[in-house]
Amino acid sequence: MRTPIIAGNWKLNKTISEAVESVAALRTLVADVNEVEIVVAPTFTALFAVAQVLENGNIRLSAQDVFWEDRGAFTGEVSPAMLKDAGCDYVIIGHSERRQYFSETNESVNRKAKAAHAHGLKPIICVGEQLEDREAGRTEAVIRDHVINGIAELSADQILSTVIAYEPVWAIGTGKTATADEAQEVHTFIRSLLAETYSDEVASQVRIQYGGSVKPDNAAELMAQPDVDGALVGGASLEAESFAQIVKAACR
Ligand code: 13P
């Protein structure tokens, strides 16, 4: 079955020393967890130092974004190979904040996802509707657009090592979580899109995380849903203690 995956997206937070201190504490707190995959996503500048602290442990490293080219005149960008070199196994792609503030599109998400796979980095592709989409009954149309275009041309093998993160934009950083039923409904829909694109067999193996105001006190209920395979956690991942509690809520 699918191994739950709990990832902490630190966004624009923590200096190198703060990041190192936080993962060192987390490493101790989750040392005995082996049934859940644990991932942290610090800022680019802290990746290498955090990788040193995580060596030979049970916590994987992720970046928060990547560019699709390997090298060249692309000022300010970071390539998949550079992220691998810094110690990353995962990369978050298409987060709603990047779509909103940095002109990320489904097309750029797809290019990044393909480039990540080409270098053995596993993408965590974020999808999610805005409040006005939900209120206008457009949730499924937006999710379909994000998923189908985001994963275009990925092979079945590549989709098996891709994680989809469903993050309703209205639930991010607002303290307003989707109910467990609302999350399950969209996760089922995402799995049906994967079945339509690949097969039932493949769709049943892809992990779909929920993200948006996940906290220690609501994580277990969300994770108890049959199609919720983990969480992408923002605010509550900044404290090692609360993130560890969310990890433990995912241990069945
Ligand atoms: P919060 O957990 O702070 O709502 O953030 C969710 C998120 O955007 C994770 O990527």
PDB file of C-alpha atoms and ligand atoms in Angstrom:
ATOM      1  CA  MET A   1       0.000   0.000   0.000  1.00  0.00           C
ATOM      2  CA  ARG A   2       0.932   3.668  -0.088  1.00  0.00           C
ATOM      3  CA  THR A   3       3.443   4.864   2.504  1.00  0.00           C
ATOM      4  CA  PRO A   4       2.144   8.110   4.031  1.00  0.00           C
ATOM      5  CA  ILE A   5       4.329  11.135   3.332  1.00  0.00           C
ATOM      6  CA  ILE A   6       4.443  14.151   5.623  1.00  0.00           C
ATOM      7  CA  ALA A   7       6.360  17.124   4.273  1.00  0.00           C
ATOM      8  CA  GLY A   8       7.164  20.410   5.969  1.00  0.00           C
ATOM      9  CA  ASN A   9       7.244  23.394   3.630  1.00  0.00           C
ATOM     10  CA  TRP A  10       9.170  26.061   5.498  1.00  0.00           C
ATOM     11  CA  LYS A  11       8.542  28.710   2.832  1.00  0.00           C
ATOM     12  CA  LEU A  12      10.568  31.906   3.401  1.00  0.00           C
ATOM     13  CA  ASN A  13      11.582  31.136   6.987  1.00  0.00           C
ATOM     14  CA  LYS A  14      14.714  30.262   8.971  1.00  0.00           C
ATOM     15  CA  THR A  15      18.366  31.182   8.584  1.00  0.00           C
ATOM     16  CA  ILE A  16      20.884  28.378   8.089  1.00  0.00           C
ATOM     17  CA  SER A  17      21.553  28.052  11.815  1.00  0.00           C
ATOM     18  CA  GLU A  18      17.842  28.088  12.670  1.00  0.00           C
ATOM     19  CA  ALA A  19      17.182  25.431  10.027  1.00  0.00           C
ATOM     20  CA  VAL A  20      19.991  23.217  11.321  1.00  0.00           C
ATOM     21  CA  GLU A  21      18.768  23.554  14.894  1.00  0.00           C
ATOM     22  CA  SER A  22      15.216  22.711  13.890  1.00  0.00           C
ATOM     23  CA  VAL A  23      16.050  19.560  11.902  1.00  0.00           C
ATOM     24  CA  ALA A  24      18.431  18.352  14.591  1.00  0.00           C
ATOM     25  CA  ALA A  25      15.547  18.544  17.085  1.00  0.00           C
ATOM     26  CA  LEU A  26      13.154  16.931  14.608  1.00  0.00           C
ATOM     27  CA  ARG A  27      15.566  14.106  13.896  1.00  0.00           C
ATOM     28  CA  THR A  28      15.577  13.157  17.572  1.00  0.00           C
ATOM     29  CA  LEU A  29      11.801  13.468  17.928  1.00  0.00           C
ATOM     30  CA  VAL A  30      11.014  11.172  14.981  1.00  0.00           C
ATOM     31  CA  ALA A  31      13.992   8.820  15.280  1.00  0.00           C
ATOM     32  CA  ASP A  32      11.774   5.775  15.802  1.00  0.00           C
ATOM     33  CA  VAL A  33       9.325   6.496  12.964  1.00  0.00           C
ATOM     34  CA  ASN A  34       9.711   4.183  10.005  1.00  0.00           C
ATOM     35  CA  GLU A  35       6.186   3.715   8.627  1.00  0.00           C
ATOM     36  CA  VAL A  36       5.899   7.321   7.406  1.00  0.00           C
ATOM     37  CA  GLU A  37       8.136   9.118   4.930  1.00  0.00           C
ATOM     38  CA  ILE A  38       9.222  12.444   6.444  1.00  0.00           C
ATOM     39  CA  VAL A  39      10.380  15.363   4.298  1.00  0.00           C
ATOM     40  CA  VAL A  40      11.512  18.911   5.101  1.00  0.00           C
ATOM     41  CA  ALA A  41      11.766  21.735   2.575  1.00  0.00           C
ATOM     42  CA  PRO A  42      14.019  24.582   3.764  1.00  0.00           C
ATOM     43  CA  THR A  43      15.049  27.566   1.649  1.00  0.00           C
ATOM     44  CA  PHE A  44      17.776  27.065  -0.981  1.00  0.00           C
ATOM     45  CA  THR A  45      20.485  28.621   1.181  1.00  0.00           C
ATOM     46  CA  ALA A  46      19.949  26.130   4.023  1.00  0.00           C
ATOM     47  CA  LEU A  47      19.668  22.942   1.926  1.00  0.00           C
ATOM     48  CA  PHE A  48      23.277  21.810   2.040  1.00  0.00           C
ATOM     49  CA  ALA A  49      23.731  22.426   5.747  1.00  0.00           C
ATOM     50  CA  VAL A  50      20.453  20.674   6.564  1.00  0.00           C
ATOM     51  CA  ALA A  51      21.495  17.708   4.386  1.00  0.00           C
ATOM     52  CA  GLN A  52      24.542  17.222   6.613  1.00  0.00           C
ATOM     53  CA  VAL A  53      22.356  16.983   9.721  1.00  0.00           C
ATOM     54  CA  LEU A  54      19.970  14.537   8.020  1.00  0.00           C
ATOM     55  CA  GLU A  55      22.676  12.143   6.786  1.00  0.00           C
ATOM     56  CA  ASN A  56      21.869   8.445   7.374  1.00  0.00           C
ATOM     57  CA  GLY A  57      18.566   9.310   8.998  1.00  0.00           C
ATOM     58  CA  ASN A  58      14.868   8.871   8.198  1.00  0.00           C
ATOM     59  CA  ILE A  59      14.132  12.452   7.054  1.00  0.00           C
ATOM     60  CA  ARG A  60      14.370  13.359   3.373  1.00  0.00           C
ATOM     61  CA  LEU A  61      15.256  16.758   1.970  1.00  0.00           C
ATOM     62  CA  SER A  62      13.200  18.784  -0.501  1.00  0.00           C
ATOM     63  CA  ALA A  63      13.637  22.121  -2.238  1.00  0.00           C
ATOM     64  CA  GLN A  64      10.717  24.513  -2.672  1.00  0.00           C
ATOM     65  CA  ASP A  65      11.209  25.140  -6.388  1.00  0.00           C
ATOM     66  CA  VAL A  66      13.523  24.313  -9.302  1.00  0.00           C
ATOM     67  CA  PHE A  67      14.241  25.535 -12.823  1.00  0.00           C
ATOM     68  CA  TRP A  68      14.078  23.190 -15.816  1.00  0.00           C
ATOM     69  CA  GLU A  69      17.388  24.000 -17.497  1.00  0.00           C
ATOM     70  CA  ASP A  70      20.629  22.285 -16.452  1.00  0.00           C
ATOM     71  CA  ARG A  71      22.867  25.335 -16.757  1.00  0.00           C
ATOM     72  CA  GLY A  72      23.389  28.565 -18.630  1.00  0.00           C
ATOM     73  CA  ALA A  73      22.463  32.228 -18.593  1.00  0.00           C
ATOM     74  CA  PHE A  74      19.424  32.026 -16.278  1.00  0.00           C
ATOM     75  CA  THR A  75      20.283  34.430 -13.476  1.00  0.00           C
ATOM     76  CA  GLY A  76      18.802  33.531 -10.139  1.00  0.00           C
ATOM     77  CA  GLU A  77      17.715  30.001 -11.032  1.00  0.00           C
ATOM     78  CA  VAL A  78      18.719  26.622  -9.578  1.00  0.00           C
ATOM     79  CA  SER A  79      18.838  23.394 -11.612  1.00  0.00           C
ATOM     80  CA  PRO A  80      17.658  19.891 -10.689  1.00  0.00           C
ATOM     81  CA  ALA A  81      21.243  18.582 -10.689  1.00  0.00           C
ATOM     82  CA  MET A  82      22.253  21.347  -8.272  1.00  0.00           C
ATOM     83  CA  LEU A  83      19.456  20.311  -5.904  1.00  0.00           C
ATOM     84  CA  LYS A  84      20.547  16.678  -6.091  1.00  0.00           C
ATOM     85  CA  ASP A  85      24.088  17.819  -5.429  1.00  0.00           C
ATOM     86  CA  ALA A  86      22.904  19.693  -2.319  1.00  0.00           C
ATOM     87  CA  GLY A  87      21.256  16.509  -1.010  1.00  0.00           C
ATOM     88  CA  CYS A  88      17.631  16.800  -2.145  1.00  0.00           C
ATOM     89  CA  ASP A  89      15.411  13.836  -2.991  1.00  0.00           C
ATOM     90  CA  TYR A  90      12.259  15.890  -3.526  1.00  0.00           C
ATOM     91  CA  VAL A  91      11.233  19.249  -4.924  1.00  0.00           C
ATOM     92  CA  ILE A  92       7.946  21.092  -4.426  1.00  0.00           C
ATOM     93  CA  ILE A  93       6.617  22.376  -7.744  1.00  0.00           C
ATOM     94  CA  GLY A  94       3.700  24.697  -8.517  1.00  0.00           C
ATOM     95  CA  HIS A  95       2.890  25.801  -4.993  1.00  0.00           C
ATOM     96  CA  SER A  96      -0.045  28.217  -5.057  1.00  0.00           C
ATOM     97  CA  GLU A  97       2.194  30.993  -3.728  1.00  0.00           C
ATOM     98  CA  ARG A  98       4.430  30.531  -6.764  1.00  0.00           C
ATOM     99  CA  ARG A  99       1.399  30.492  -9.045  1.00  0.00           C
ATOM    100  CA  GLN A 100       0.083  33.657  -7.353  1.00  0.00           C
ATOM    101  CA  TYR A 101       3.243  35.756  -6.852  1.00  0.00           C
ATOM    102  CA  PHE A 102       5.768  34.370  -9.354  1.00  0.00           C
ATOM    103  CA  SER A 103       3.722  33.678 -12.479  1.00  0.00           C
ATOM    104  CA  GLU A 104       3.980  29.903 -12.265  1.00  0.00           C
ATOM    105  CA  THR A 105       1.748  28.251 -14.868  1.00  0.00           C
ATOM    106  CA  ASN A 106       0.706  24.681 -15.564  1.00  0.00           C
ATOM    107  CA  GLU A 107       3.184  24.727 -18.428  1.00  0.00           C
ATOM    108  CA  SER A 108       6.122  25.761 -16.233  1.00  0.00           C
ATOM    109  CA  VAL A 109       5.033  23.245 -13.595  1.00  0.00           C
ATOM    110  CA  ASN A 110       5.111  20.527 -16.230  1.00  0.00           C
ATOM    111  CA  ARG A 111       8.542  21.526 -17.546  1.00  0.00           C
ATOM    112  CA  LYS A 112       9.903  21.556 -14.007  1.00  0.00           C
ATOM    113  CA  ALA A 113       8.356  18.169 -13.195  1.00  0.00           C
ATOM    114  CA  LYS A 114       9.895  16.600 -16.304  1.00  0.00           C
ATOM    115  CA  ALA A 115      13.305  18.134 -15.557  1.00  0.00           C
ATOM    116  CA  ALA A 116      13.142  16.951 -11.940  1.00  0.00           C
ATOM    117  CA  HIS A 117      12.461  13.372 -13.025  1.00  0.00           C
ATOM    118  CA  ALA A 118      15.227  13.514 -15.613  1.00  0.00           C
ATOM    119  CA  HIS A 119      17.633  14.069 -12.712  1.00  0.00           C
ATOM    120  CA  GLY A 120      16.108  11.620 -10.240  1.00  0.00           C
ATOM    121  CA  LEU A 121      14.391  14.264  -8.120  1.00  0.00           C
ATOM    122  CA  LYS A 122      10.838  13.426  -7.069  1.00  0.00           C
ATOM    123  CA  PRO A 123       8.376  16.255  -7.640  1.00  0.00           C
ATOM    124  CA  ILE A 124       5.638  17.171  -5.185  1.00  0.00           C
ATOM    125  CA  ILE A 125       3.199  18.846  -7.587  1.00  0.00           C
ATOM    126  CA  CYS A 126       0.770  21.226  -5.894  1.00  0.00           C
ATOM    127  CA  VAL A 127      -2.758  21.760  -7.171  1.00  0.00           C
ATOM    128  CA  GLY A 128      -5.698  23.592  -5.647  1.00  0.00           C
ATOM    129  CA  GLU A 129      -8.651  25.864  -6.230  1.00  0.00           C
ATOM    130  CA  GLN A 130      -9.194  29.393  -4.948  1.00  0.00           C
ATOM    131  CA  LEU A 131     -12.172  30.304  -2.799  1.00  0.00           C
ATOM    132  CA  GLU A 132     -14.055  31.886  -5.702  1.00  0.00           C
ATOM    133  CA  ASP A 133     -13.568  28.721  -7.770  1.00  0.00           C
ATOM    134  CA  ARG A 134     -15.059  26.611  -5.007  1.00  0.00           C
ATOM    135  CA  GLU A 135     -17.958  28.997  -4.493  1.00  0.00           C
ATOM    136  CA  ALA A 136     -18.693  29.025  -8.219  1.00  0.00           C
ATOM    137  CA  GLY A 137     -18.649  25.203  -8.378  1.00  0.00           C
ATOM    138  CA  ARG A 138     -15.443  25.160 -10.400  1.00  0.00           C
ATOM    139  CA  THR A 139     -13.300  23.087  -8.028  1.00  0.00           C
ATOM    140  CA  GLU A 140     -13.156  19.994 -10.238  1.00  0.00           C
ATOM    141  CA  ALA A 141     -12.497  22.026 -13.394  1.00  0.00           C
ATOM    142  CA  VAL A 142      -9.521  23.771 -11.751  1.00  0.00           C
ATOM    143  CA  ILE A 143      -8.147  20.556 -10.280  1.00  0.00           C
ATOM    144  CA  ARG A 144      -8.476  18.807 -13.632  1.00  0.00           C
ATOM    145  CA  ASP A 145      -6.624  21.658 -15.340  1.00  0.00           C
ATOM    146  CA  HIS A 146      -3.800  21.674 -12.755  1.00  0.00           C
ATOM    147  CA  VAL A 147      -3.394  17.901 -12.636  1.00  0.00           C
ATOM    148  CA  ILE A 148      -3.744  16.962 -16.311  1.00  0.00           C
ATOM    149  CA  ASN A 149      -1.513  19.774 -17.564  1.00  0.00           C
ATOM    150  CA  GLY A 150       0.952  19.503 -14.688  1.00  0.00           C
ATOM    151  CA  ILE A 151       1.640  15.796 -15.260  1.00  0.00           C
ATOM    152  CA  ALA A 152       1.445  15.868 -19.080  1.00  0.00           C
ATOM    153  CA  GLU A 153       3.874  13.437 -20.735  1.00  0.00           C
ATOM    154  CA  LEU A 154       5.110  11.927 -17.482  1.00  0.00           C
ATOM    155  CA  SER A 155       5.526   8.164 -17.893  1.00  0.00           C
ATOM    156  CA  ALA A 156       3.771   5.700 -15.601  1.00  0.00           C
ATOM    157  CA  ASP A 157       7.088   5.099 -13.824  1.00  0.00           C
ATOM    158  CA  GLN A 158       7.539   8.823 -13.318  1.00  0.00           C
ATOM    159  CA  ILE A 159       4.040   9.358 -11.948  1.00  0.00           C
ATOM    160  CA  LEU A 160       4.650   6.559  -9.437  1.00  0.00           C
ATOM    161  CA  SER A 161       7.484   8.600  -7.964  1.00  0.00           C
ATOM    162  CA  THR A 162       5.522  11.850  -8.123  1.00  0.00           C
ATOM    163  CA  VAL A 163       3.481  13.123  -5.181  1.00  0.00           C
ATOM    164  CA  ILE A 164       0.393  15.253  -5.787  1.00  0.00           C
ATOM    165  CA  ALA A 165      -0.388  17.782  -3.061  1.00  0.00           C
ATOM    166  CA  TYR A 166      -3.963  19.019  -2.941  1.00  0.00           C
ATOM    167  CA  GLU A 167      -3.829  22.458  -1.333  1.00  0.00           C
ATOM    168  CA  PRO A 168      -7.059  24.448  -1.507  1.00  0.00           C
ATOM    169  CA  VAL A 169      -5.800  28.028  -1.641  1.00  0.00           C
ATOM    170  CA  TRP A 170      -8.460  29.220   0.806  1.00  0.00           C
ATOM    171  CA  ALA A 171      -7.101  26.835   3.451  1.00  0.00           C
ATOM    172  CA  ILE A 172      -3.448  27.909   3.245  1.00  0.00           C
ATOM    173  CA  GLY A 173      -2.282  29.912   6.238  1.00  0.00           C
ATOM    174  CA  THR A 174      -5.866  30.835   7.102  1.00  0.00           C
ATOM    175  CA  GLY A 175      -6.495  28.374   9.903  1.00  0.00           C
ATOM    176  CA  LYS A 176      -9.464  27.225   7.821  1.00  0.00           C
ATOM    177  CA  THR A 177      -8.920  23.548   6.986  1.00  0.00           C
ATOM    178  CA  ALA A 178     -10.930  21.633   4.440  1.00  0.00           C
ATOM    179  CA  THR A 179     -13.076  19.130   6.316  1.00  0.00           C
ATOM    180  CA  ALA A 180     -11.914  15.545   6.081  1.00  0.00           C
ATOM    181  CA  ASP A 181     -14.853  14.864   3.729  1.00  0.00           C
ATOM    182  CA  GLU A 182     -14.021  17.820   1.488  1.00  0.00           C
ATOM    183  CA  ALA A 183     -10.407  16.675   1.258  1.00  0.00           C
ATOM    184  CA  GLN A 184     -11.391  13.065   0.567  1.00  0.00           C
ATOM    185  CA  GLU A 185     -13.772  14.158  -2.192  1.00  0.00           C
ATOM    186  CA  VAL A 186     -11.088  16.051  -4.103  1.00  0.00           C
ATOM    187  CA  HIS A 187      -8.470  13.354  -3.482  1.00  0.00           C
ATOM    188  CA  THR A 188     -10.831  10.747  -4.969  1.00  0.00           C
ATOM    189  CA  PHE A 189     -11.305  13.021  -7.964  1.00  0.00           C
ATOM    190  CA  ILE A 190      -7.527  13.415  -8.407  1.00  0.00           C
ATOM    191  CA  ARG A 191      -7.105   9.652  -8.248  1.00  0.00           C
ATOM    192  CA  SER A 192      -9.797   9.256 -10.905  1.00  0.00           C
ATOM    193  CA  LEU A 193      -7.866  11.666 -13.152  1.00  0.00           C
ATOM    194  CA  LEU A 194      -4.737   9.543 -12.668  1.00  0.00           C
ATOM    195  CA  ALA A 195      -6.736   6.402 -13.498  1.00  0.00           C
ATOM    196  CA  GLU A 196      -8.068   8.081 -16.633  1.00  0.00           C
ATOM    197  CA  THR A 197      -4.532   9.113 -17.671  1.00  0.00           C
ATOM    198  CA  TYR A 198      -2.685   5.917 -16.690  1.00  0.00           C
ATOM    199  CA  SER A 199      -4.647   3.006 -15.181  1.00  0.00           C
ATOM    200  CA  ASP A 200      -6.474   2.060 -11.982  1.00  0.00           C
ATOM    201  CA  GLU A 201      -3.415   0.101 -10.934  1.00  0.00           C
ATOM    202  CA  VAL A 202      -1.064   3.062 -11.334  1.00  0.00           C
ATOM    203  CA  ALA A 203      -3.559   5.518  -9.793  1.00  0.00           C
ATOM    204  CA  SER A 204      -3.907   3.341  -6.716  1.00  0.00           C
ATOM    205  CA  GLN A 205      -0.174   3.653  -6.009  1.00  0.00           C
ATOM    206  CA  VAL A 206       0.302   7.426  -6.336  1.00  0.00           C
ATOM    207  CA  ARG A 207       0.430   9.353  -3.091  1.00  0.00           C
ATOM    208  CA  ILE A 208      -1.851  12.371  -2.710  1.00  0.00           C
ATOM    209  CA  GLN A 209      -1.136  14.744   0.178  1.00  0.00           C
ATOM    210  CA  TYR A 210      -3.481  17.294   1.666  1.00  0.00           C
ATOM    211  CA  GLY A 211      -2.169  20.753   2.579  1.00  0.00           C
ATOM    212  CA  GLY A 212      -3.783  23.807   4.153  1.00  0.00           C
ATOM    213  CA  SER A 213      -3.764  24.583   7.871  1.00  0.00           C
ATOM    214  CA  VAL A 214      -2.791  21.051   8.902  1.00  0.00           C
ATOM    215  CA  LYS A 215      -2.104  21.065  12.653  1.00  0.00           C
ATOM    216  CA  PRO A 216      -1.436  18.410  15.295  1.00  0.00           C
ATOM    217  CA  ASP A 217      -5.106  18.441  16.293  1.00  0.00           C
ATOM    218  CA  ASN A 218      -6.639  17.915  12.835  1.00  0.00           C
ATOM    219  CA  ALA A 219      -3.967  15.753  11.177  1.00  0.00           C
ATOM    220  CA  ALA A 220      -5.253  12.358  12.325  1.00  0.00           C
ATOM    221  CA  GLU A 221      -8.783  12.965  11.063  1.00  0.00           C
ATOM    222  CA  LEU A 222      -7.551  14.117   7.649  1.00  0.00           C
ATOM    223  CA  MET A 223      -5.113  11.239   7.395  1.00  0.00           C
ATOM    224  CA  ALA A 224      -7.809   8.714   8.300  1.00  0.00           C
ATOM    225  CA  GLN A 225      -9.465   9.378   4.940  1.00  0.00           C
ATOM    226  CA  PRO A 226      -8.777   6.521   2.531  1.00  0.00           C
ATOM    227  CA  ASP A 227      -7.320   8.718  -0.232  1.00  0.00           C
ATOM    228  CA  VAL A 228      -5.374  11.157   1.955  1.00  0.00           C
ATOM    229  CA  ASP A 229      -1.826   9.810   1.957  1.00  0.00           C
ATOM    230  CA  GLY A 230      -0.136  12.463   4.019  1.00  0.00           C
ATOM    231  CA  ALA A 231       0.184  16.179   4.465  1.00  0.00           C
ATOM    232  CA  LEU A 232       2.096  19.158   3.153  1.00  0.00           C
ATOM    233  CA  VAL A 233       2.455  21.345   6.209  1.00  0.00           C
ATOM    234  CA  GLY A 234       3.356  25.029   6.306  1.00  0.00           C
ATOM    235  CA  GLY A 235       3.085  26.930   9.588  1.00  0.00           C
ATOM    236  CA  ALA A 236       2.943  23.890  11.865  1.00  0.00           C
ATOM    237  CA  SER A 237       6.154  22.489  10.358  1.00  0.00           C
ATOM    238  CA  LEU A 238       8.262  25.395  11.615  1.00  0.00           C
ATOM    239  CA  GLU A 239       8.304  24.018  15.169  1.00  0.00           C
ATOM    240  CA  ALA A 240       9.948  20.584  15.382  1.00  0.00           C
ATOM    241  CA  GLU A 241       7.584  19.562  18.173  1.00  0.00           C
ATOM    242  CA  SER A 242       4.326  20.257  16.325  1.00  0.00           C
ATOM    243  CA  PHE A 243       5.654  18.806  13.072  1.00  0.00           C
ATOM    244  CA  ALA A 244       6.686  15.633  14.919  1.00  0.00           C
ATOM    245  CA  GLN A 245       3.168  15.362  16.326  1.00  0.00           C
ATOM    246  CA  ILE A 246       1.738  15.547  12.808  1.00  0.00           C
ATOM    247  CA  VAL A 247       4.187  12.854  11.665  1.00  0.00           C
ATOM    248  CA  LYS A 248       3.040  10.658  14.533  1.00  0.00           C
ATOM    249  CA  ALA A 249      -0.614  11.243  13.654  1.00  0.00           C
ATOM    250  CA  ALA A 250       0.163   9.651  10.297  1.00  0.00           C
ATOM    251  CA  CYS A 251       1.533   6.469  11.881  1.00  0.00           C
ATOM    252  CA  ARG A 252      -1.231   3.892  11.658  1.00  0.00           C
TER     253      ARG A 252
HETATM  254  P1  13P B   1      -0.194  26.185   6.151  1.00  0.00           P
HETATM  255  O1  13P B   1      -0.030  24.804   6.766  1.00  0.00           O
HETATM  256  O2  13P B   1       0.562  27.237   6.860  1.00  0.00           O
HETATM  257  O3  13P B   1      -1.635  26.489   5.908  1.00  0.00           O
HETATM  258  O4  13P B   1       0.493  26.097   4.699  1.00  0.00           O
HETATM  259  C1  13P B   1       0.146  25.062   3.851  1.00  0.00           C
HETATM  260  C2  13P B   1       1.062  25.077   2.688  1.00  0.00           C
HETATM  261  O5  13P B   1       1.016  25.964   1.854  1.00  0.00           O
HETATM  262  C3  13P B   1       2.055  23.997   2.579  1.00  0.00           C
HETATM  263  O6  13P B   1       2.670  24.009   1.330  1.00  0.00           O
END
